[in-house]
Amino acid sequence: MKPAAFDYIVADSIDAAVKALAAANGEAKLIAGGQSLVPMLNFRLLRPAILVDINRIPGLAFVEETTDAIHVGALTRHHRLETSPVIAEHLPVLAEAMRHVAHLAIRNRGTIGGSLSHGDPAAELPMLALLLDATLDIASPSGRRTVAAKDFFLGALTVDLAGDEMLTRIVFPRLPPSTGWGFAEVARRSGDFALAAVAATVSVADGVIKQARIAVTGVDETAKRADEAEALLAGQALTSERVDAAIAAVRAGVTPATDLHASSDYRRHLVGVLAGRALTAAWARARGDGA
Amino acid sequence: MSARAIRLTVNGVAHECTVEPRLLLSDFLRQTLGLTGTHVGCEHGVCGACTIMLDGDSVRSCLLFAVQADGAQVETVEGLGAIGRLNALQEAFHTHHALQCGFCTPGMLITASDLIKKYPLLSDDDIREGLSGNLCRCTGYEHIVRAIRAVAGKEDAP
């Protein structure tokens, strides 16, 4: 339970970090909060030759409002998102989700950029980035690019980041007017990874759903959106029949794994139940009869 | 791999040491500094026994390298109090029988200190939720919850 030896570089800028990655030819890993990486190092599941520490890069931890979006720096710790008044006001579904991310000591250290770059298939933040149609700013020695969250998560622990690239900022568009949200998760113990979790937003106009967004985690290779369920809801009022149809579509759209914690069938059942709860809560909030 | 010089303050005492990058902060505290109050259980961030304060925030010392603590203020259980001058939380653990074997206690004390600082802990459920990242195999947690309740103040309605 001790990591293999490595060399350690402290990066003082984004450019220094990505140049160090490029110079190491795939033998280096970035370390931010380290809350997923260090267990893998301690187990020697990973043996990078070099760790590039980005914790001391100035200006990489922030939550900022613009007219149309909330910008979050990649090094922003989970506890800051959990307690940010800006997030609570503008992205309350994200604030709620943060309460389910691990434990205080992990949230004090873990970062949003680290969680998204790690891409755990049962983590909350990839689901929230998908739900909220976030875009991700990525730096490399050759320049900058932006990728949509929906194109970023490629598979279990696999994301669209090259060996010399680093996630620097997450941009969450503001929620449309008359939007409610819901979040539902079941984990074996508080703070554990989700057996299944669902986050939803429902935007209402003229008494019907203008747009529903549903994202799930823990039930497939990556977090994902439930596109077919969303399509079933557009233009409709949320009747119990519509909820049932959406639940069936969510269940049909996932391929959960069986492991020690739960069977595939159980996870599929569960994600439907949670989707029903999240949608119902989102609808009630959008119509102003929740809070 | 090249060792690095670090400076940090642990429980108010300044230290200058040379460490290998792979040395975990938990092992640095226990083996280099001899501060064995910080316990090491799982070494992958699950059990909470090694929880310490880093610049005022509770963190797992098994998920940090000592080199990363360069320049930091660290507080361990040894910094909370000592026999004969326990702090209020330690007194409450004593009074409410919140420990048996004591293995989890350093992590429980540090975690509880941070919970009390950061959350209103209005209900015992909030305390239980806050302790969910710290494993205890002796007490069944009930007495730990009572001890923290005694310091955090407000009681649940009877």
Short mmCIF file of C-alpha atoms in Angstrom, two decimals:
data_model
loop_
_atom_site.label_atom_id
_atom_site.label_comp_id
_atom_site.label_asym_id
_atom_site.label_seq_id
_atom_site.Cartn_x
_atom_site.Cartn_y
_atom_site.Cartn_z
CA MET A 1 0.00 0.00 0.00
CA LYS A 2 2.81 2.38 -0.81
CA PRO A 3 3.15 4.03 -4.21
CA ALA A 4 6.04 3.23 -6.52
CA ALA A 5 8.70 5.92 -6.75
CA PHE A 6 8.09 8.88 -9.02
CA ASP A 7 9.58 12.27 -9.77
CA TYR A 8 7.58 15.26 -8.66
CA ILE A 9 7.14 18.52 -10.51
CA VAL A 10 5.26 21.52 -9.17
CA ALA A 11 3.68 23.43 -12.05
CA ASP A 12 3.22 27.16 -11.49
CA SER A 13 1.12 27.77 -14.59
CA ILE A 14 -1.16 25.92 -16.99
CA ASP A 15 1.51 26.20 -19.67
CA ALA A 16 4.16 24.73 -17.38
CA ALA A 17 1.84 21.83 -16.51
CA VAL A 18 1.00 20.84 -20.09
CA LYS A 19 4.60 21.28 -21.21
CA ALA A 20 5.69 18.95 -18.42
CA LEU A 21 3.09 16.43 -19.58
CA ALA A 22 4.27 16.70 -23.19
CA ALA A 23 7.94 16.35 -22.21
CA ALA A 24 7.18 13.15 -20.29
CA ASN A 25 5.76 11.38 -23.36
CA GLY A 26 2.82 9.78 -21.59
CA GLU A 27 4.81 8.85 -18.47
CA ALA A 28 3.39 11.68 -16.36
CA LYS A 29 0.09 12.20 -14.56
CA LEU A 30 -1.42 15.42 -13.29
CA ILE A 31 -2.30 15.49 -9.62
CA ALA A 32 -4.95 17.92 -8.38
CA GLY A 33 -6.94 16.83 -5.30
CA GLY A 34 -5.60 13.30 -5.72
CA GLN A 35 -8.66 11.73 -4.10
CA SER A 36 -9.04 9.17 -6.91
CA LEU A 37 -5.44 9.17 -8.14
CA VAL A 38 -3.60 8.54 -4.87
CA PRO A 39 -5.58 5.37 -4.00
CA MET A 40 -4.65 4.07 -7.47
CA LEU A 41 -1.01 4.96 -6.80
CA ASN A 42 -1.10 3.35 -3.35
CA PHE A 43 -2.49 0.15 -4.87
CA ARG A 44 0.08 0.48 -7.69
CA LEU A 45 -2.69 0.27 -10.25
CA LEU A 46 -0.85 3.25 -11.74
CA ARG A 47 2.92 3.78 -11.73
CA PRO A 48 3.59 7.09 -13.46
CA ALA A 49 7.25 8.13 -13.71
CA ILE A 50 6.33 11.73 -12.95
CA LEU A 51 3.58 13.50 -11.02
CA VAL A 52 2.85 17.06 -12.10
CA ASP A 53 1.23 18.89 -9.19
CA ILE A 54 -1.21 21.60 -10.35
CA ASN A 55 -2.42 22.60 -6.86
CA ARG A 56 -0.23 25.70 -6.78
CA ILE A 57 -1.28 27.15 -10.14
CA PRO A 58 -2.80 30.54 -9.32
CA GLY A 59 -6.23 31.47 -10.64
CA LEU A 60 -7.41 27.93 -11.34
CA ALA A 61 -9.99 27.73 -8.51
CA PHE A 62 -12.97 30.04 -8.97
CA VAL A 63 -16.73 30.28 -9.36
CA GLU A 64 -17.75 33.24 -11.53
CA GLU A 65 -21.03 34.49 -12.96
CA THR A 66 -21.34 35.91 -16.45
CA THR A 67 -24.53 37.08 -18.12
CA ASP A 68 -25.23 33.69 -19.64
CA ALA A 69 -23.16 31.15 -17.71
CA ILE A 70 -21.43 30.10 -14.50
CA HIS A 71 -17.72 29.48 -14.94
CA VAL A 72 -15.92 27.09 -12.60
CA GLY A 73 -12.15 26.69 -12.48
CA ALA A 74 -10.87 23.13 -12.78
CA LEU A 75 -9.09 23.30 -9.41
CA THR A 76 -12.24 24.32 -7.52
CA ARG A 77 -12.67 21.97 -4.55
CA HIS A 78 -15.91 20.09 -4.03
CA HIS A 79 -16.61 21.77 -0.69
CA ARG A 80 -16.46 25.18 -2.34
CA LEU A 81 -19.05 24.13 -4.93
CA GLU A 82 -21.16 22.63 -2.15
CA THR A 83 -21.20 25.94 -0.27
CA SER A 84 -20.96 28.53 -3.07
CA PRO A 85 -23.85 31.03 -2.96
CA VAL A 86 -23.53 31.46 -6.74
CA ILE A 87 -24.00 27.73 -7.33
CA ALA A 88 -26.84 27.57 -4.80
CA GLU A 89 -28.65 30.42 -6.54
CA HIS A 90 -28.10 29.57 -10.19
CA LEU A 91 -27.37 25.83 -10.30
CA PRO A 92 -29.18 24.42 -7.25
CA VAL A 93 -29.20 20.90 -8.70
CA LEU A 94 -25.39 21.00 -8.67
CA ALA A 95 -25.36 22.24 -5.07
CA GLU A 96 -27.66 19.36 -4.09
CA ALA A 97 -25.51 16.82 -5.95
CA MET A 98 -22.36 18.01 -4.17
CA ARG A 99 -23.80 16.89 -0.84
CA HIS A 100 -23.68 13.35 -2.22
CA VAL A 101 -20.03 13.53 -3.29
CA ALA A 102 -18.00 11.45 -0.82
CA HIS A 103 -17.24 12.85 2.65
CA LEU A 104 -16.15 16.24 3.97
CA ALA A 105 -12.45 15.32 4.11
CA ILE A 106 -12.62 14.19 0.46
CA ARG A 107 -14.70 17.22 -0.57
CA ASN A 108 -12.16 19.52 1.08
CA ARG A 109 -9.51 18.23 -1.27
CA GLY A 110 -11.12 16.77 -4.42
CA THR A 111 -11.64 19.04 -7.43
CA ILE A 112 -14.24 19.29 -10.19
CA GLY A 113 -11.57 19.10 -12.87
CA GLY A 114 -10.13 15.98 -11.30
CA SER A 115 -13.50 14.26 -11.02
CA LEU A 116 -14.42 15.01 -14.63
CA SER A 117 -10.98 14.02 -15.95
CA HIS A 118 -11.08 10.77 -13.96
CA GLY A 119 -14.47 9.90 -15.46
CA ASP A 120 -15.70 7.40 -12.90
CA PRO A 121 -18.88 5.78 -14.25
CA ALA A 122 -20.67 6.13 -10.88
CA ALA A 123 -19.58 9.67 -9.94
CA GLU A 124 -21.99 12.59 -9.68
CA LEU A 125 -20.06 15.39 -11.40
CA PRO A 126 -19.90 13.80 -14.87
CA MET A 127 -23.68 13.35 -14.66
CA LEU A 128 -24.14 17.02 -13.69
CA ALA A 129 -21.85 18.24 -16.48
CA LEU A 130 -23.96 16.25 -18.95
CA LEU A 131 -27.26 17.34 -17.45
CA LEU A 132 -26.37 21.03 -17.56
CA ASP A 133 -24.85 20.91 -21.09
CA ALA A 134 -21.51 22.10 -19.73
CA THR A 135 -18.60 22.86 -22.00
CA LEU A 136 -15.06 22.05 -20.96
CA ASP A 137 -12.01 24.20 -21.73
CA ILE A 138 -8.89 22.17 -22.37
CA ALA A 139 -5.29 23.37 -22.66
CA SER A 140 -2.31 21.71 -24.35
CA PRO A 141 1.11 22.98 -25.45
CA SER A 142 -0.32 23.57 -28.94
CA GLY A 143 -3.26 25.70 -27.84
CA ARG A 144 -6.73 25.62 -26.37
CA ARG A 145 -9.92 23.83 -27.33
CA THR A 146 -13.43 23.48 -26.00
CA VAL A 147 -15.40 20.26 -25.91
CA ALA A 148 -19.03 19.66 -24.98
CA ALA A 149 -19.57 17.42 -21.97
CA LYS A 150 -21.62 15.07 -24.18
CA ASP A 151 -18.49 14.40 -26.28
CA PHE A 152 -16.05 14.19 -23.36
CA PHE A 153 -16.93 10.94 -21.56
CA LEU A 154 -15.84 8.09 -23.80
CA GLY A 155 -15.95 5.06 -21.49
CA ALA A 156 -15.26 3.92 -17.95
CA LEU A 157 -12.36 6.06 -16.68
CA THR A 158 -11.80 7.20 -20.26
CA VAL A 159 -12.28 10.79 -21.38
CA ASP A 160 -11.37 12.92 -24.37
CA LEU A 161 -8.06 14.19 -23.00
CA ALA A 162 -4.76 13.55 -24.79
CA GLY A 163 -1.60 12.81 -22.79
CA ASP A 164 -0.50 16.45 -22.94
CA GLU A 165 -3.90 18.01 -22.26
CA MET A 166 -5.40 19.46 -19.11
CA LEU A 167 -8.94 20.51 -18.24
CA THR A 168 -8.87 24.14 -17.11
CA ARG A 169 -12.44 25.43 -16.85
CA ILE A 170 -16.02 24.18 -16.85
CA VAL A 171 -18.73 26.46 -18.24
CA PHE A 172 -22.31 25.79 -17.14
CA PRO A 173 -24.96 27.72 -19.13
CA ARG A 174 -27.55 29.35 -16.87
CA LEU A 175 -30.81 27.47 -16.48
CA PRO A 176 -33.69 28.71 -18.68
CA PRO A 177 -36.55 30.55 -16.95
CA SER A 178 -39.27 28.48 -15.21
CA THR A 179 -36.91 25.56 -14.76
CA GLY A 180 -37.24 23.11 -11.88
CA TRP A 181 -34.78 20.43 -10.89
CA GLY A 182 -34.66 17.08 -9.18
CA PHE A 183 -31.90 14.83 -7.88
CA ALA A 184 -32.21 11.30 -6.54
CA GLU A 185 -29.48 8.85 -5.58
CA VAL A 186 -29.15 5.52 -3.85
CA ALA A 187 -25.76 4.46 -2.50
CA ARG A 188 -24.97 1.62 -0.11
CA ARG A 189 -23.60 4.06 2.46
CA SER A 190 -23.65 7.87 2.69
CA GLY A 191 -20.93 9.26 0.49
CA ASP A 192 -20.26 6.05 -1.42
CA PHE A 193 -20.42 5.94 -5.18
CA ALA A 194 -23.98 5.73 -6.45
CA LEU A 195 -25.59 2.38 -7.22
CA ALA A 196 -27.67 4.64 -9.41
CA ALA A 197 -28.42 8.35 -9.46
CA VAL A 198 -30.54 10.61 -11.62
CA ALA A 199 -30.54 14.38 -12.07
CA ALA A 200 -33.23 16.16 -14.05
CA THR A 201 -34.32 19.63 -15.06
CA VAL A 202 -37.74 20.51 -16.43
CA SER A 203 -38.37 23.84 -18.14
CA VAL A 204 -42.03 24.77 -18.35
CA ALA A 205 -43.87 27.17 -20.67
CA ASP A 206 -47.65 27.52 -21.06
CA GLY A 207 -48.28 24.68 -18.65
CA VAL A 208 -46.30 22.08 -20.56
CA ILE A 209 -42.71 20.89 -20.62
CA LYS A 210 -40.67 22.94 -23.05
CA GLN A 211 -37.53 20.95 -22.37
CA ALA A 212 -36.75 18.06 -20.05
CA ARG A 213 -33.18 17.01 -19.34
CA ILE A 214 -32.43 13.73 -17.59
CA ALA A 215 -28.95 12.44 -16.79
CA VAL A 216 -28.05 9.18 -15.06
CA THR A 217 -24.93 7.71 -13.47
CA GLY A 218 -23.86 4.34 -12.09
CA VAL A 219 -25.81 2.42 -14.69
CA ASP A 220 -23.55 2.35 -17.76
CA GLU A 221 -19.96 2.70 -18.94
CA THR A 222 -20.24 6.43 -18.35
CA ALA A 223 -22.79 8.87 -17.02
CA LYS A 224 -25.21 9.64 -19.83
CA ARG A 225 -28.31 11.56 -20.87
CA ALA A 226 -31.60 9.72 -21.29
CA ASP A 227 -32.35 11.21 -24.72
CA GLU A 228 -35.38 9.07 -25.52
CA ALA A 229 -37.07 9.77 -22.23
CA GLU A 230 -36.42 13.48 -22.71
CA ALA A 231 -38.04 13.40 -26.17
CA LEU A 232 -41.15 11.70 -24.76
CA LEU A 233 -41.69 14.60 -22.38
CA ALA A 234 -41.27 17.62 -24.67
CA GLY A 235 -44.54 19.47 -25.21
CA GLN A 236 -46.37 17.43 -22.54
CA ALA A 237 -47.71 18.01 -19.07
CA LEU A 238 -46.14 15.61 -16.55
CA THR A 239 -48.97 13.18 -15.94
CA SER A 240 -48.37 9.90 -14.15
CA GLU A 241 -48.65 8.13 -17.52
CA ARG A 242 -45.88 10.35 -18.91
CA VAL A 243 -43.71 9.65 -15.88
CA ASP A 244 -44.20 5.91 -16.39
CA ALA A 245 -43.32 6.21 -20.08
CA ALA A 246 -40.18 8.21 -19.23
CA ILE A 247 -39.19 5.64 -16.59
CA ALA A 248 -39.53 2.83 -19.14
CA ALA A 249 -37.44 4.79 -21.64
CA VAL A 250 -34.72 5.49 -19.04
CA ARG A 251 -34.56 1.79 -18.17
CA ALA A 252 -34.39 0.78 -21.82
CA GLY A 253 -31.55 3.20 -22.47
CA VAL A 254 -29.01 1.90 -19.94
CA THR A 255 -26.76 -1.16 -19.69
CA PRO A 256 -25.89 -1.52 -16.00
CA ALA A 257 -23.13 -3.84 -14.82
CA THR A 258 -23.52 -6.51 -12.17
CA ASP A 259 -20.97 -6.29 -9.37
CA LEU A 260 -20.61 -7.04 -5.66
CA HIS A 261 -22.90 -4.17 -4.75
CA ALA A 262 -25.89 -4.72 -7.01
CA SER A 263 -27.11 -6.73 -9.97
CA SER A 264 -27.71 -5.25 -13.39
CA ASP A 265 -31.46 -5.88 -13.08
CA TYR A 266 -31.61 -4.13 -9.72
CA ARG A 267 -29.72 -1.11 -11.01
CA ARG A 268 -32.02 -0.89 -14.05
CA HIS A 269 -35.07 -1.04 -11.80
CA LEU A 270 -33.57 1.51 -9.42
CA VAL A 271 -32.62 4.07 -12.06
CA GLY A 272 -36.24 4.10 -13.23
CA VAL A 273 -37.58 4.69 -9.73
CA LEU A 274 -35.06 7.49 -9.20
CA ALA A 275 -35.87 9.04 -12.58
CA GLY A 276 -39.54 9.16 -11.58
CA ARG A 277 -38.68 10.92 -8.34
CA ALA A 278 -36.29 13.40 -9.97
CA LEU A 279 -38.76 14.27 -12.74
CA THR A 280 -41.65 14.70 -10.34
CA ALA A 281 -39.59 17.01 -8.13
CA ALA A 282 -38.36 18.99 -11.14
CA TRP A 283 -41.90 19.43 -12.48
CA ALA A 284 -43.19 20.57 -9.09
CA ARG A 285 -40.38 23.11 -8.70
CA ALA A 286 -40.83 24.40 -12.25
CA ARG A 287 -44.52 25.03 -11.55
CA GLY A 288 -43.69 26.69 -8.25
CA ASP A 289 -45.47 24.15 -6.04
CA GLY A 290 -42.24 22.82 -4.63
CA ALA A 291 -39.44 25.03 -3.44
CA MET B 1 13.97 9.62 -7.39
CA SER B 2 15.24 12.91 -6.15
CA ALA B 3 14.36 13.84 -2.58
CA ARG B 4 13.06 17.33 -1.91
CA ALA B 5 13.39 19.72 0.98
CA ILE B 6 10.12 20.81 2.57
CA ARG B 7 9.19 23.18 5.36
CA LEU B 8 5.93 22.91 7.20
CA THR B 9 4.38 23.64 10.57
CA VAL B 10 2.87 20.77 12.53
CA ASN B 11 0.90 21.63 15.68
CA GLY B 12 2.64 24.98 15.81
CA VAL B 13 6.18 23.56 15.50
CA ALA B 14 8.19 24.38 12.36
CA HIS B 15 9.96 21.47 10.64
CA GLU B 16 12.44 21.32 7.79
CA CYS B 17 12.93 17.88 6.28
CA THR B 18 14.05 16.17 3.12
CA VAL B 19 11.56 13.66 1.78
CA GLU B 20 11.13 11.33 -1.15
CA PRO B 21 8.17 12.43 -3.32
CA ARG B 22 6.34 9.16 -2.76
CA LEU B 23 6.32 9.46 1.03
CA LEU B 24 2.70 9.75 2.16
CA LEU B 25 1.95 12.56 4.58
CA SER B 26 0.56 9.96 7.01
CA ASP B 27 3.88 8.10 7.04
CA PHE B 28 5.81 11.37 7.28
CA LEU B 29 3.87 12.34 10.40
CA ARG B 30 4.20 8.95 12.05
CA GLN B 31 7.66 7.84 11.00
CA THR B 32 9.64 10.99 10.27
CA LEU B 33 8.17 13.19 12.99
CA GLY B 34 7.17 10.40 15.40
CA LEU B 35 3.64 11.75 15.75
CA THR B 36 1.92 8.39 16.01
CA GLY B 37 -1.42 9.83 17.09
CA THR B 38 -2.46 9.89 13.43
CA HIS B 39 -3.49 6.32 12.69
CA VAL B 40 -3.18 4.48 9.41
CA GLY B 41 -5.92 2.02 8.54
CA CYS B 42 -6.80 1.46 4.90
CA GLU B 43 -4.33 3.72 3.08
CA HIS B 44 -6.80 4.45 0.32
CA GLY B 45 -9.01 7.12 1.78
CA VAL B 46 -11.90 4.97 3.00
CA CYS B 47 -11.51 4.49 6.77
CA GLY B 48 -10.81 8.06 7.89
CA ALA B 49 -8.38 7.08 10.69
CA CYS B 50 -5.59 9.24 9.21
CA THR B 51 -7.67 12.41 8.92
CA ILE B 52 -5.72 15.56 9.83
CA MET B 53 -6.14 19.30 9.36
CA LEU B 54 -4.28 20.85 6.45
CA ASP B 55 -4.47 24.65 6.47
CA GLY B 56 -7.66 24.40 8.50
CA ASP B 57 -9.47 21.77 6.43
CA SER B 58 -9.83 18.10 7.33
CA VAL B 59 -8.13 15.86 4.78
CA ARG B 60 -6.96 12.26 4.49
CA SER B 61 -3.21 12.24 5.17
CA CYS B 62 -2.90 8.91 3.29
CA LEU B 63 -4.08 10.65 0.11
CA LEU B 64 -1.46 13.38 0.22
CA PHE B 65 2.27 13.29 -0.25
CA ALA B 66 4.47 15.02 2.28
CA VAL B 67 6.00 17.11 -0.53
CA GLN B 68 2.56 18.56 -1.20
CA ALA B 69 2.40 19.90 2.36
CA ASP B 70 5.40 22.17 1.77
CA GLY B 71 4.52 25.51 3.35
CA ALA B 72 1.37 24.15 5.00
CA GLN B 73 0.00 24.37 8.52
CA VAL B 74 -0.80 20.85 9.70
CA GLU B 75 -2.70 19.96 12.83
CA THR B 76 -2.91 16.41 14.16
CA VAL B 77 -4.68 14.93 17.16
CA GLU B 78 -1.59 15.75 19.25
CA GLY B 79 -2.39 19.42 18.61
CA LEU B 80 -5.90 19.25 20.04
CA GLY B 81 -4.96 18.73 23.66
CA ALA B 82 -3.04 16.48 26.00
CA ILE B 83 -3.75 14.32 29.02
CA GLY B 84 -4.72 16.70 31.79
CA ARG B 85 -5.69 19.45 29.34
CA LEU B 86 -8.08 17.86 26.88
CA ASN B 87 -10.03 20.18 24.62
CA ALA B 88 -13.83 20.35 24.86
CA LEU B 89 -14.40 17.74 22.17
CA GLN B 90 -11.91 15.32 23.73
CA GLU B 91 -13.58 15.87 27.10
CA ALA B 92 -16.94 15.08 25.52
CA PHE B 93 -15.55 11.87 23.99
CA HIS B 94 -14.33 10.94 27.46
CA THR B 95 -17.58 11.82 29.20
CA HIS B 96 -19.82 10.09 26.66
CA HIS B 97 -17.70 6.92 26.25
CA ALA B 98 -17.12 7.72 22.58
CA LEU B 99 -14.17 5.38 22.22
CA GLN B 100 -13.26 1.84 23.07
CA CYS B 101 -10.13 0.62 21.29
CA GLY B 102 -9.24 4.15 20.20
CA PHE B 103 -8.06 3.31 16.70
CA CYS B 104 -10.58 5.54 14.93
CA THR B 105 -10.53 8.25 17.59
CA PRO B 106 -7.89 10.63 16.15
CA GLY B 107 -9.73 10.70 12.82
CA MET B 108 -13.09 11.05 14.56
CA LEU B 109 -11.84 14.02 16.61
CA ILE B 110 -10.38 15.85 13.62
CA THR B 111 -13.44 15.12 11.48
CA ALA B 112 -15.80 16.25 14.22
CA SER B 113 -13.79 19.46 14.72
CA ASP B 114 -14.20 20.30 11.03
CA LEU B 115 -17.90 19.32 10.99
CA ILE B 116 -18.62 21.60 13.96
CA LYS B 117 -16.74 24.41 12.22
CA LYS B 118 -18.49 24.04 8.83
CA TYR B 119 -22.02 22.76 9.42
CA PRO B 120 -24.85 23.73 11.75
CA LEU B 121 -25.38 20.02 12.70
CA LEU B 122 -28.99 20.70 13.56
CA SER B 123 -29.91 17.05 13.90
CA ASP B 124 -28.18 13.83 14.91
CA ASP B 125 -28.74 12.70 11.32
CA ASP B 126 -26.49 15.55 10.20
CA ILE B 127 -23.78 14.32 12.59
CA ARG B 128 -24.17 10.72 11.38
CA GLU B 129 -23.96 11.89 7.77
CA GLY B 130 -20.83 13.86 8.64
CA LEU B 131 -19.22 10.82 10.27
CA SER B 132 -20.03 8.49 7.37
CA GLY B 133 -16.46 8.68 6.12
CA ASN B 134 -14.95 7.49 9.40
CA LEU B 135 -15.19 3.83 10.30
CA CYS B 136 -15.48 2.64 13.91
CA ARG B 137 -15.83 -1.05 14.67
CA CYS B 138 -16.31 -0.78 18.46
CA THR B 139 -18.83 1.81 19.48
CA GLY B 140 -21.71 1.51 17.06
CA TYR B 141 -21.23 5.27 16.66
CA GLU B 142 -24.03 6.19 19.08
CA HIS B 143 -21.73 7.50 21.78
CA ILE B 144 -19.61 9.37 19.26
CA VAL B 145 -22.75 11.11 18.01
CA ARG B 146 -23.67 12.01 21.61
CA ALA B 147 -20.21 13.42 22.30
CA ILE B 148 -20.32 15.60 19.20
CA ARG B 149 -23.88 16.66 20.01
CA ALA B 150 -22.70 17.80 23.45
CA VAL B 151 -20.16 20.15 21.86
CA ALA B 152 -22.18 21.17 18.79
CA GLY B 153 -24.99 22.29 21.06
CA LYS B 154 -28.56 21.91 19.95
CA GLU B 155 -30.29 18.68 20.92
CA ASP B 156 -32.82 16.87 18.81
CA ALA B 157 -36.35 17.44 20.02
CA PRO B 158 -37.17 14.67 22.53
#
